[in-house]
Short mmCIF file of C-alpha atoms in Angstrom, two decimals:
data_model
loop_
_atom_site.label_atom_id
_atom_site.label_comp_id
_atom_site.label_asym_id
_atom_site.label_seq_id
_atom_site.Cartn_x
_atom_site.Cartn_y
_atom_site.Cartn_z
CA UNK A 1 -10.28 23.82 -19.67
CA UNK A 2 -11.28 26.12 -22.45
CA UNK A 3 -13.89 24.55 -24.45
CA UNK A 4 -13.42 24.17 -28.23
CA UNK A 5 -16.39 25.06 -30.78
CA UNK A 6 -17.92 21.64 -32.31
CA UNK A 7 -21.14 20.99 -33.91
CA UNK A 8 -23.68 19.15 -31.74
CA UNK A 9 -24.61 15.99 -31.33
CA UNK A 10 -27.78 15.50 -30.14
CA UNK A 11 -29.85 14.38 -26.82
CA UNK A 12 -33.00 14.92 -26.74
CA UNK A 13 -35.06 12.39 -24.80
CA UNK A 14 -37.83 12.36 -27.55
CA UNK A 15 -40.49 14.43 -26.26
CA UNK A 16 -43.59 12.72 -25.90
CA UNK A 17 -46.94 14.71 -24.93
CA UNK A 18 -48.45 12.77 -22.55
CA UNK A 19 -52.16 11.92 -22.11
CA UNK A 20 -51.88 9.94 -18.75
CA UNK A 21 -53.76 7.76 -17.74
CA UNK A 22 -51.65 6.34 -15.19
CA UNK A 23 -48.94 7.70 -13.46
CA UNK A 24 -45.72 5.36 -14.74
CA UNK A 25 -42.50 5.32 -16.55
CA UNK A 26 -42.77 2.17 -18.69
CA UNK A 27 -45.13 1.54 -21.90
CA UNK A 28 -45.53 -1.52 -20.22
CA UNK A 29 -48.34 0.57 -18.27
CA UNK A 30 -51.91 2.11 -19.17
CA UNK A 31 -50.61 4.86 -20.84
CA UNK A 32 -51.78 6.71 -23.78
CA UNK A 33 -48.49 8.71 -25.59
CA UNK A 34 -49.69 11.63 -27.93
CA UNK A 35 -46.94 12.29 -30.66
CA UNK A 36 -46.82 15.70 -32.82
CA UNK A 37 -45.93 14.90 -35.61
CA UNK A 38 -43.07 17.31 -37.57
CA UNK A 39 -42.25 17.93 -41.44
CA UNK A 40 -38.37 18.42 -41.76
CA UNK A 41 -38.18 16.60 -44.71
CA UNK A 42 -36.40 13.51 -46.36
CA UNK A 43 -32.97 11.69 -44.98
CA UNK A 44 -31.32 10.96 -48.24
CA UNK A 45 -30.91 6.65 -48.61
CA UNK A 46 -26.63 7.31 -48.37
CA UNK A 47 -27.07 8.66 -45.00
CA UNK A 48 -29.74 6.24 -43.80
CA UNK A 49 -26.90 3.45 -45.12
CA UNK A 50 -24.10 4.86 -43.77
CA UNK A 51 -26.05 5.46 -39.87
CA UNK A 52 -26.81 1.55 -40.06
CA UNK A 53 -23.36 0.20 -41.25
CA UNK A 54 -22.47 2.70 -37.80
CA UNK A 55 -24.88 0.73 -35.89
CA UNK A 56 -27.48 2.71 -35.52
CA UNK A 57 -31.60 1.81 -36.16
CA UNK A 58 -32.86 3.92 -38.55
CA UNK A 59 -36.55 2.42 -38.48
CA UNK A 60 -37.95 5.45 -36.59
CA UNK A 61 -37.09 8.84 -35.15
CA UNK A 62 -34.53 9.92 -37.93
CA UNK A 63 -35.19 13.23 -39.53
CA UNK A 64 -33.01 16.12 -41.13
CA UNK A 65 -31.78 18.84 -38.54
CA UNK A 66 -29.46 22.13 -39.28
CA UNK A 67 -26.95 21.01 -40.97
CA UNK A 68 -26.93 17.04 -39.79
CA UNK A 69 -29.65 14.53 -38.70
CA UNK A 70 -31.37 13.65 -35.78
CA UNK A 71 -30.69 9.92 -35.02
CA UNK A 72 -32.68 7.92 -32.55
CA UNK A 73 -34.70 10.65 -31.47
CA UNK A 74 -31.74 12.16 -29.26
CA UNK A 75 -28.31 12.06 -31.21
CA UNK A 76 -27.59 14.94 -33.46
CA UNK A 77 -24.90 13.81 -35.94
CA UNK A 78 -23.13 15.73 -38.82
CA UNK A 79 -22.49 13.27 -41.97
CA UNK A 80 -18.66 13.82 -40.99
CA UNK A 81 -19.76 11.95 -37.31
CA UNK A 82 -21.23 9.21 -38.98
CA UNK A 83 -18.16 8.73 -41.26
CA UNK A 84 -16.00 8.95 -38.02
CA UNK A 85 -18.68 6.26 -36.51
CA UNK A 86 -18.36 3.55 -39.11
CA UNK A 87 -14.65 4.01 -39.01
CA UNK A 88 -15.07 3.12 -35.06
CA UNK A 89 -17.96 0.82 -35.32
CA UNK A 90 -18.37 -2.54 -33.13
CA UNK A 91 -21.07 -4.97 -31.44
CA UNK A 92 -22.55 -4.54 -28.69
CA UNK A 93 -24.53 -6.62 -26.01
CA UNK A 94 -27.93 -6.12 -25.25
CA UNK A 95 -28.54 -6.09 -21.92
CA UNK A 96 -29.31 -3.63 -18.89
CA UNK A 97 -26.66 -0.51 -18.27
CA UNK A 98 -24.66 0.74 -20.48
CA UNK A 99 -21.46 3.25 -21.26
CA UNK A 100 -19.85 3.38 -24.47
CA UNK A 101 -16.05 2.70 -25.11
CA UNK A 102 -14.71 6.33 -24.22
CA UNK A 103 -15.03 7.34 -20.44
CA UNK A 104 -13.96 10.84 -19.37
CA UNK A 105 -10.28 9.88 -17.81
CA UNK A 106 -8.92 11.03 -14.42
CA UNK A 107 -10.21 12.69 -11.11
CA UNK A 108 -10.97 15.68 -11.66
CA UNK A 109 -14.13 18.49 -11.14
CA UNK A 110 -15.61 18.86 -14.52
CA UNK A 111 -16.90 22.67 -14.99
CA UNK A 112 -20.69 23.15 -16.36
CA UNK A 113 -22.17 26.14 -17.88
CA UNK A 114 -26.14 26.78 -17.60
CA UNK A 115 -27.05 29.77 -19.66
CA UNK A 116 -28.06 32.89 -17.94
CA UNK A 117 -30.88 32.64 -20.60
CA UNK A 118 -32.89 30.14 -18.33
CA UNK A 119 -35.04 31.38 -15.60
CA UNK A 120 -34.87 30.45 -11.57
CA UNK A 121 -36.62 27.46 -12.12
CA UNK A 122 -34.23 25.77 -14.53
CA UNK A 123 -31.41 26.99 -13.18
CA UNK A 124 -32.74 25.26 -9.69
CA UNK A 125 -33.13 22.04 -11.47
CA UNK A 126 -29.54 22.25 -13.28
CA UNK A 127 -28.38 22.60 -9.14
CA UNK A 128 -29.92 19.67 -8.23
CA UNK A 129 -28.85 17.47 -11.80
CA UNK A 130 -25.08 18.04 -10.31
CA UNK A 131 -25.87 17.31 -6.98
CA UNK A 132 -27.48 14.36 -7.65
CA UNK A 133 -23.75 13.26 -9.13
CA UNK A 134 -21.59 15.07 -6.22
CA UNK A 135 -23.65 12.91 -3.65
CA UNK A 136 -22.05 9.82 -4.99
CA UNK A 137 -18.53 10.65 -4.39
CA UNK A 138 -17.65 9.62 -7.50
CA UNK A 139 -14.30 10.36 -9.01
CA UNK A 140 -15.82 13.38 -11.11
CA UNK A 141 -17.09 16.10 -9.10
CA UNK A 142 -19.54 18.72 -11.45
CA UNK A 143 -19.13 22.07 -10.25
CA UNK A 144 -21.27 25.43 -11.66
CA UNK A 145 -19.20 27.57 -14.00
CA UNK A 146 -20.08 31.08 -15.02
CA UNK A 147 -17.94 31.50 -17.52
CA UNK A 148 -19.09 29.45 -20.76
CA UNK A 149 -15.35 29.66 -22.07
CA UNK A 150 -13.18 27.74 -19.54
CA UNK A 151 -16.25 25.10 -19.05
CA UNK A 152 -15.95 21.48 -19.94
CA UNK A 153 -19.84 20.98 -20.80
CA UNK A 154 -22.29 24.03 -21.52
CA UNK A 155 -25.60 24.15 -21.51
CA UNK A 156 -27.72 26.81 -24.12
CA UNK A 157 -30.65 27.89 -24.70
CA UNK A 158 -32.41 27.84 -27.83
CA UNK A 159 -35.97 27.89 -29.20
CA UNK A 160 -38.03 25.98 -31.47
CA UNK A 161 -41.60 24.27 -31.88
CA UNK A 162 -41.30 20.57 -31.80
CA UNK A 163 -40.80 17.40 -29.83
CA UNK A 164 -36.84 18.10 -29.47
CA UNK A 165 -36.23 18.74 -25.81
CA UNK A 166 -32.21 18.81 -26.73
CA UNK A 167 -29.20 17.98 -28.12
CA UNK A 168 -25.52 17.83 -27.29
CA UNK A 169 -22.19 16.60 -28.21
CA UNK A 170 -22.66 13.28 -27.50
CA UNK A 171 -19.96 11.18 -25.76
CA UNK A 172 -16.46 11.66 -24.47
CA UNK A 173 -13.94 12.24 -26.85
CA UNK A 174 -10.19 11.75 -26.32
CA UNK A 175 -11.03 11.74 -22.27
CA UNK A 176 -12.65 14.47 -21.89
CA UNK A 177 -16.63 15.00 -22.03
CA UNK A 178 -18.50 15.93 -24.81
CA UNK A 179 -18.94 19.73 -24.62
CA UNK A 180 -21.89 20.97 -25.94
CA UNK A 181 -25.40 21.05 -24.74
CA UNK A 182 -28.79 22.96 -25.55
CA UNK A 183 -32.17 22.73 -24.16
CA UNK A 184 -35.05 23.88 -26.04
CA UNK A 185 -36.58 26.50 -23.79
CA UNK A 186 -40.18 25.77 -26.07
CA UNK A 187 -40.46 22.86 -23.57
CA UNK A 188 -38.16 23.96 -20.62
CA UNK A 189 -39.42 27.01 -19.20
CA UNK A 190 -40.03 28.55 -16.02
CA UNK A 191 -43.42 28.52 -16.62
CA UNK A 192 -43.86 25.17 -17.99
CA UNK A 193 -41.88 24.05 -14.62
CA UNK A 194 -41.55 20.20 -16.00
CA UNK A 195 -41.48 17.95 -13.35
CA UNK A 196 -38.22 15.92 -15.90
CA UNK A 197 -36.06 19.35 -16.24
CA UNK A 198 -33.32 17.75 -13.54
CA UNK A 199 -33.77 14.22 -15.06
CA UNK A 200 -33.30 15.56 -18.29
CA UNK A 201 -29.87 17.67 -17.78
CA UNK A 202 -28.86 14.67 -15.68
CA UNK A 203 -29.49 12.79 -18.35
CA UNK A 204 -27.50 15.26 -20.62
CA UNK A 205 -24.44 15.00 -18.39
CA UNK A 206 -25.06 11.20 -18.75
CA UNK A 207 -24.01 11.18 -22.29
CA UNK A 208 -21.59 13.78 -22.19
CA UNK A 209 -19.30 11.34 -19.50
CA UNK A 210 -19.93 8.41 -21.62
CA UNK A 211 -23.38 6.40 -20.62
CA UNK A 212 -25.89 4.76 -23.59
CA UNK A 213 -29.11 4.89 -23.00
CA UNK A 214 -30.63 2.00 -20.37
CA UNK A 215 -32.84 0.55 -22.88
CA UNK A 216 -31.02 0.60 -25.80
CA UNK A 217 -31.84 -2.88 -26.65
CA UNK A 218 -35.06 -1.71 -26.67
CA UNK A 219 -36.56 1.47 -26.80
CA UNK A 220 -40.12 0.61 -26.76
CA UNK A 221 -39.64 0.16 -23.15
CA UNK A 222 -39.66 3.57 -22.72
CA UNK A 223 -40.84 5.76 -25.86
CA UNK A 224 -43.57 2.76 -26.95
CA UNK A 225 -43.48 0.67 -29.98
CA UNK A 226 -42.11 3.65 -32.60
CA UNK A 227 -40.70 1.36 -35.07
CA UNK A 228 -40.28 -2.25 -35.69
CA UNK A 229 -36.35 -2.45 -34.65
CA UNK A 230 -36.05 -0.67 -31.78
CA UNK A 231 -32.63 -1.58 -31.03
CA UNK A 232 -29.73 1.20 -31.22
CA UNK A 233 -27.52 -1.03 -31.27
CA UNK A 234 -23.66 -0.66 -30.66
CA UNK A 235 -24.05 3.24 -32.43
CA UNK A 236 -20.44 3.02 -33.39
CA UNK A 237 -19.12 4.22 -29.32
CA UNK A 238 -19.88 0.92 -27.84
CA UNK A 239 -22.83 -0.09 -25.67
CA UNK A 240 -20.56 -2.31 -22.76
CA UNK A 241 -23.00 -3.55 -19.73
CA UNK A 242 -21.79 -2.72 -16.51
CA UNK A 243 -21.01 -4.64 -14.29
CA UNK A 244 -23.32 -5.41 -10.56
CA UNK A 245 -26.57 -4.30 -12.95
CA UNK A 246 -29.39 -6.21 -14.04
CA UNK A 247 -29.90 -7.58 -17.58
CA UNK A 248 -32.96 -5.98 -19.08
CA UNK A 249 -34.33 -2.70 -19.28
CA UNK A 250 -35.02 -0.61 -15.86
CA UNK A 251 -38.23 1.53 -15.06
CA UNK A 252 -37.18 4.89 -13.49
CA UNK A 253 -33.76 4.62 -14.82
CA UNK A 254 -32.46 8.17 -15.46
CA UNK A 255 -30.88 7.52 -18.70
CA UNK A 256 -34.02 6.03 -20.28
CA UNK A 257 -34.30 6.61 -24.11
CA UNK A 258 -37.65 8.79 -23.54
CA UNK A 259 -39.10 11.22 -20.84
CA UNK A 260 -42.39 10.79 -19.82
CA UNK A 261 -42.13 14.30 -17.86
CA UNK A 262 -41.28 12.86 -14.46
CA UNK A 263 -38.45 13.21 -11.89
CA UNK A 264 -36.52 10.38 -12.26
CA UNK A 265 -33.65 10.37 -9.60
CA UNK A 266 -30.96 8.23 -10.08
CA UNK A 267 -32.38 4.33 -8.91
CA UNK A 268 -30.26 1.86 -6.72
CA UNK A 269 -28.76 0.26 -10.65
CA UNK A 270 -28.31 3.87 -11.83
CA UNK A 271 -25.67 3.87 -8.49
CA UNK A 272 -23.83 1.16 -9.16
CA UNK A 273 -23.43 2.02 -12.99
CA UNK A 274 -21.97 5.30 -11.91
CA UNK A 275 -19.86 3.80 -9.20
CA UNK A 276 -18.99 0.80 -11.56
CA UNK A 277 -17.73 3.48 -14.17
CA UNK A 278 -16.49 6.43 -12.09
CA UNK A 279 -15.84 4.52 -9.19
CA UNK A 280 -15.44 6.78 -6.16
CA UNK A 281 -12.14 7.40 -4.64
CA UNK A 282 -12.78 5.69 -1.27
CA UNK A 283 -10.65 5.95 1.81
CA UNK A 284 -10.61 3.19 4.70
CA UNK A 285 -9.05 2.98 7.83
CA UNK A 286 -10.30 2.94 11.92
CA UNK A 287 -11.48 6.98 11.75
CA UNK A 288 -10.35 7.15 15.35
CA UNK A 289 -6.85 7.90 16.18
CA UNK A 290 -4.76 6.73 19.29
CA UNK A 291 -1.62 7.12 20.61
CA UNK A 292 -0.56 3.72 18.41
CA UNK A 293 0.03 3.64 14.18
CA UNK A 294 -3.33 3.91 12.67
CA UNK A 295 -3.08 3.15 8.45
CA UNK A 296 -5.92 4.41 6.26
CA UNK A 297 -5.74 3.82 2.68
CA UNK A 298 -6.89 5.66 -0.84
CA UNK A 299 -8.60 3.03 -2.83
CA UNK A 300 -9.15 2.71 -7.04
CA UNK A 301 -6.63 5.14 -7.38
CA UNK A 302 -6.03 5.34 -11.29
CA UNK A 303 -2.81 4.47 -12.73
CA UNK A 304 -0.30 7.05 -13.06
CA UNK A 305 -1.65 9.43 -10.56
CA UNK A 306 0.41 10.94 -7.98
CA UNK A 307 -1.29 11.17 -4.71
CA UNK A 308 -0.50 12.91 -1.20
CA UNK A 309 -2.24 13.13 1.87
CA UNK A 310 -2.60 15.75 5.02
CA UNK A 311 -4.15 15.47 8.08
CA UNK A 312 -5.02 17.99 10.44
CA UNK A 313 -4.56 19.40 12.76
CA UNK A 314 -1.38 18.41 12.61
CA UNK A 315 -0.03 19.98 16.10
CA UNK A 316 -1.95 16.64 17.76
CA UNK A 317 -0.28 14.29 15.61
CA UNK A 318 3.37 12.27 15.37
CA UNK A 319 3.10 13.14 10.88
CA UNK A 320 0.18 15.07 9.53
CA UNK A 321 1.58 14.90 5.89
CA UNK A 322 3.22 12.49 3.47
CA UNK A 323 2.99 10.94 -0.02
CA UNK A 324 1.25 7.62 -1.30
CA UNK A 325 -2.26 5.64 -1.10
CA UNK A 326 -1.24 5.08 2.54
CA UNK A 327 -1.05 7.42 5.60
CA UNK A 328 -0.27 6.17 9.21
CA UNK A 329 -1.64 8.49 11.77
CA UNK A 330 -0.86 8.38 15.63
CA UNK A 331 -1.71 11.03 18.46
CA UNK A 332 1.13 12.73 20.02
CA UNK A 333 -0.45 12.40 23.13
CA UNK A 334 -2.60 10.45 24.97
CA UNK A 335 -4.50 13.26 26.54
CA UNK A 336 -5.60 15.12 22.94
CA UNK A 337 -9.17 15.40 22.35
CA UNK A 338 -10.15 16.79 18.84
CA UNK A 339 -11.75 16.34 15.55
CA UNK A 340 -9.80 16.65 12.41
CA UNK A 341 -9.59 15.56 8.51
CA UNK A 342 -8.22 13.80 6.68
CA UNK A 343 -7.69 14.72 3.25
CA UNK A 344 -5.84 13.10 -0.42
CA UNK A 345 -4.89 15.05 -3.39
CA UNK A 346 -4.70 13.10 -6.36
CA UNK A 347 -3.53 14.76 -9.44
CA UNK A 348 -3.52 12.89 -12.86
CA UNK A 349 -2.62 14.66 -16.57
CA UNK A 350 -3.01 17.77 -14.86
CA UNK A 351 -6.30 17.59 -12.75
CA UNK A 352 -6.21 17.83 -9.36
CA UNK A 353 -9.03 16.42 -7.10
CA UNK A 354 -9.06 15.73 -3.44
CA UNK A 355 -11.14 13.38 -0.82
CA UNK A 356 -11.84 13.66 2.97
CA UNK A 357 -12.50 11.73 5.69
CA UNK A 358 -13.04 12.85 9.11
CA UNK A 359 -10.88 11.87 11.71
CA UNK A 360 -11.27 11.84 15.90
CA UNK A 361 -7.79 12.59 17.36
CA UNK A 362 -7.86 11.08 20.93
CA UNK A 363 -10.25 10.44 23.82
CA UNK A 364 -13.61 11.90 23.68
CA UNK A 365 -14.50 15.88 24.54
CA UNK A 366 -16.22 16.69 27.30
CA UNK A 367 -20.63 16.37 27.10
CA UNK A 368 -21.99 19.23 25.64
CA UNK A 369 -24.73 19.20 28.20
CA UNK A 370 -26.36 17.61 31.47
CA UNK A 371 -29.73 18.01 32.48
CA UNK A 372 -31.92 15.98 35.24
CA UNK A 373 -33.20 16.86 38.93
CA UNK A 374 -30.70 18.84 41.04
CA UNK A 375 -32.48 18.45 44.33
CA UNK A 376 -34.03 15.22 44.65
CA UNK A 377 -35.94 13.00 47.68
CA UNK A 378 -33.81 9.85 49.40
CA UNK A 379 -34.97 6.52 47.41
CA UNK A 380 -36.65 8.55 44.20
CA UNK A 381 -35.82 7.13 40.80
CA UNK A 382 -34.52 10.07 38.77
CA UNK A 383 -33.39 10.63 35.27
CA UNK A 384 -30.52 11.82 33.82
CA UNK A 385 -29.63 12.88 30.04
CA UNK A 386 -25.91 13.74 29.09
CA UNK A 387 -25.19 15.54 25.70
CA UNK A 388 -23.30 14.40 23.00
CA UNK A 389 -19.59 13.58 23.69
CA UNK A 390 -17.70 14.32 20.14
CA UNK A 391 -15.79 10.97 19.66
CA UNK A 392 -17.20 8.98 21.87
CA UNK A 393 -18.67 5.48 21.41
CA UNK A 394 -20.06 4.42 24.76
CA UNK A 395 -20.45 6.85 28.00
CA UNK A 396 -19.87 6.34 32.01
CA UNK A 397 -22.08 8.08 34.82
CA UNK A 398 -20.53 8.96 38.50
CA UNK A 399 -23.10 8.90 41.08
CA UNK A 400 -22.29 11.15 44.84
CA UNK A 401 -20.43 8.69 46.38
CA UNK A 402 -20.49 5.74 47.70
CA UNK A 403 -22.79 4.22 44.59
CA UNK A 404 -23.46 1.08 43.03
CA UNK A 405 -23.08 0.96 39.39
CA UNK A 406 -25.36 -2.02 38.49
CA UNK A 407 -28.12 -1.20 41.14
CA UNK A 408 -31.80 -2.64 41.82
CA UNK A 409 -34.85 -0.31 42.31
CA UNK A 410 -34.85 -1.30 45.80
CA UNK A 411 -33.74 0.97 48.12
CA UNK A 412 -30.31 0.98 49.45
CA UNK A 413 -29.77 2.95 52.67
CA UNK A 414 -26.38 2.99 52.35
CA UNK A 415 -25.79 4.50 48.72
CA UNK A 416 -27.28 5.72 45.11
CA UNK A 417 -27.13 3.19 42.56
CA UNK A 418 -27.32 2.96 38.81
CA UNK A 419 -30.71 1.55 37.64
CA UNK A 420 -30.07 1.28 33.98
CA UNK A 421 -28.12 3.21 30.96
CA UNK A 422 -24.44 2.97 32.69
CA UNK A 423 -23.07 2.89 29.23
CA UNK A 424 -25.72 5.80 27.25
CA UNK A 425 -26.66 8.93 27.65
CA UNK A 426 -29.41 8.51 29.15
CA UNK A 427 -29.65 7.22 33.10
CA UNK A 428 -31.81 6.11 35.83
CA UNK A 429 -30.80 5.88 39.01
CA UNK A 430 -32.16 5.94 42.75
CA UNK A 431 -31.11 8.46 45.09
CA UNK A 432 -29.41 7.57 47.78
CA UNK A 433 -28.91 9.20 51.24
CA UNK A 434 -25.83 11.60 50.39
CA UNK A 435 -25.30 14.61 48.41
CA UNK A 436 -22.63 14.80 45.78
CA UNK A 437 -21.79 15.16 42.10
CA UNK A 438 -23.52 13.43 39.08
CA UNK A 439 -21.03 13.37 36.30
CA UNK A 440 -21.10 11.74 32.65
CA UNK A 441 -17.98 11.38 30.61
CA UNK A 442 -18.03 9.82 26.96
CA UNK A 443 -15.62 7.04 26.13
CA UNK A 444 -13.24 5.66 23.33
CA UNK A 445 -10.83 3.24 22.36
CA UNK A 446 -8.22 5.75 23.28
CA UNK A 447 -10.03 6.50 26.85
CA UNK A 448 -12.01 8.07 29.03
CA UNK A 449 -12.82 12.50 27.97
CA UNK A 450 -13.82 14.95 30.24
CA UNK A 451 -16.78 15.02 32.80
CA UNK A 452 -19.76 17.01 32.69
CA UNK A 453 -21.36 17.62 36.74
CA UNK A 454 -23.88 18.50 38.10
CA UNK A 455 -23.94 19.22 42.14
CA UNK A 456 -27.21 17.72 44.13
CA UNK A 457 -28.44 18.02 47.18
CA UNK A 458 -30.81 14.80 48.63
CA UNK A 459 -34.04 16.11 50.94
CA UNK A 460 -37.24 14.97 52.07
CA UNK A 461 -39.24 17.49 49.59
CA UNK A 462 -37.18 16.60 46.54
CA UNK A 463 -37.96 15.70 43.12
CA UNK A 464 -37.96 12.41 41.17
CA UNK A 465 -38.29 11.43 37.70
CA UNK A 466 -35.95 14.48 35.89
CA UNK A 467 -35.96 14.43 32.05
CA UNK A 468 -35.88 11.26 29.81
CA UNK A 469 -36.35 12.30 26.43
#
């Protein structure tokens, strides 16, 4: 999607140099917050009325900025915004996670920009900011752009000496995310290294798909008491709790109002927001496939979407393709043995994304290994260790014959006998008086897979014991 040129709305997290005295995230702790303070001059009383009909608290961190005003330490609105805002504006509730009224719609990968400007370090961190979103399988995936003119959300550099860490675009607009983001490289710098550089472009992203800030309510949770009405209130976009999350404010949170320069991964509440909101696409259905109908089925599918599915490979199966939230898979055989995949393409207004599940076709391959004593003395307890079998879910040992598969540890003249681990990989058993084959096979719902043997010979200088990891 080429990206269009807007002014920016700001995010900066409010940076706050920290004298610590104890390692936390909350002003709740011992901690001592340092503030620099900057000049920039006078917000004229029209704006300051017009930002609080919008919703916003203009007690503390408002100031002038380029050719707008820095709102709430980290929203960077033009005076046409905040006419747009009251236009929009609305109550919120006050209580734990948050997203505002716009979401970014569809399933779709959503291309970021980092500028070449920034040095390994930041560019490391912006890595691990979208990878800390592409682990939850959400229906967004975030992938790295190079080319700042087809990207959905951009990231730039820019330099100056004060407490802003950043600002961007905002929130989603018209279902897509806001656009424009810039870190100030004063603070965010290879050699500064801040432990909060992936928190903080996570948190970026975190507007720019739609999320308030987790303690709106309150600020002072976070940033200390700045002002006496820390609430943002509903800011004009909405401030909607979501669902499965607690009410009050949440240490750790990534999308806390201020950074006390710590990683902040996302916490167990920051999960379910993002899975609330952007719920992943999730497939279910029995992974392994037999000779009968197995159904699986694409789940929170949005409306309108057209979806297909393909499974491969599909020389092992009865259909490997089709259309629809629901595929029904059956092996063409019941001696096929393989992995495969699964996969749905779902393509809404345009935007194509797809999910995978892997698939076993079949009974179980062959062990990938066997190891244990090959010669061995009559009536010695040996071990034996099979390797993985790909699709199996239990595992079955032949002994040389004649054997007894649910043996004691006393001696049987007659015949070897399984001790224990019949159904694992990993066996005892006591020799008995005839030489022969040890095999282990995995097994499945859809039968027994290949064997894996070893030949040994029984003596009176054998070995016992063999390998048990």
């Amino acid at each position: 999607m080429k990206r269009k040129t807007t002014h920016l709305k700001g995010i900066v997290f409010n940076a706050i140099l920290l004298i610590i005295l104890l390692f936390t995230y909350s002003c709740s702790e011992n901690v001592e917050e340092v503030y620099i303070q900057d000049e920039f001059g006078e917000v004229p009383e029209e704006i300051i009325a017009k930002l609080e009909k919008a919703g916003f608290d203009t007690s503390e961190g408002l100031r002038p900025f380029r050719d707008g005003y820095i709102v709430e330490t980290d929203i960077f609105l033009t005076e046409e915004k905040i006419d747009a805002l009251i236009l929009s504006e609305g109550d919120g509730p006050a209580s734990e996670q948050y997203r505002t009224n716009n979401l970014v719609e569809g399933c779709r990968t959503i291309q970021v920009f980092m500028d070449p400007d920034f040095g390994d370090f930041m560019q490391d961190a912006f890595d691990d900011a979208l990878e800390r979103y592409n682990a939850l399988g959400l229906r967004l995936t975030f992938a790295r752009t190079l080319n700042e003119n087809n990207s959905d959300i951009a990231f730039d550099a820019f330099f100056e000496r004060s407490q802003l860490l950043g600002f961007s675009d905002g929130f989603p607009v018209g279902g897509d995310p806001a656009e424009n983001i810039a870190l100030n490289t004063f603070h965010y710098n290879d050699a500064a290294a801040r432990p909060d550089a992936a928190t903080t472009i996570a948190h970026e992203i975190g507007h720019a798909i739609g999320f308030r800030h987790t303690d709106f309510m309150n600020r002072a949770f976070s940033c200390g008491a700045v002002g006496p009405n820390n609430n943002e209130g509903d800011a004009g976009v909405g401030a909607n709790h979501i669902n499965g999350t607690p009410v009050g404010p949440e240490a750790g949170s990534w999308m806390l109002a201020c950074s006390n320069n710590t990683n902040r991964p996302f916490t167990n509440n920051d999960r379910i927001a993002l899975n609330d909101t952007y719920g992943g696409l999730t497939i279910t259905g029995n992974t392994l496939v037999c000779t009968g109908n197995n159904t699986f089925t694409l789940n929170d599918v949005p409306a309108g979407s057209v979806v297909t599915w393909q499974a491969t490979p599909g020389n092992l199966l009865v259909q490997s393709t089709g259309n629809g939230v629901t595929a029904v898979l059956s092996a063409n055989s019941s001696s096929v043995s393989s992995s495969g995949t699964l996969t749905y393409t779902v393509t809404l207004n345009g935007e194509t994304c797809n999910i995978s599940t892997n698939i076993w076709i079949g009974r179980p391959a062959s062990p990938s290994s066997l190891f244990g004593p090959s010669l061995v003395s009559y009536g010695a307890l040996v071990n034996y260790r099979g390797g993985i079998a790909q699709g199996a879910t239990s595992y079955k040992w032949y002994l040389p014959y004649p054997y007894n598969p649910n043996a004691s540890v006393v001696v049987d003249p007659s015949r070897w006998g399984i001790i224990s681990g019949g159904n694992s990989r990993y066996m005892t058993a006591i020799a008995g008086p005839n030489n022969g084959l040890v095999q282990v096979m995995g097994v499945n719902a859809c039968g027994t897979g290949g064997a894996k043997i070893m030949n040994v010979t029984v003596t009176t200088s054998g070995g016992g014991g063999g390998i048990m990891p």
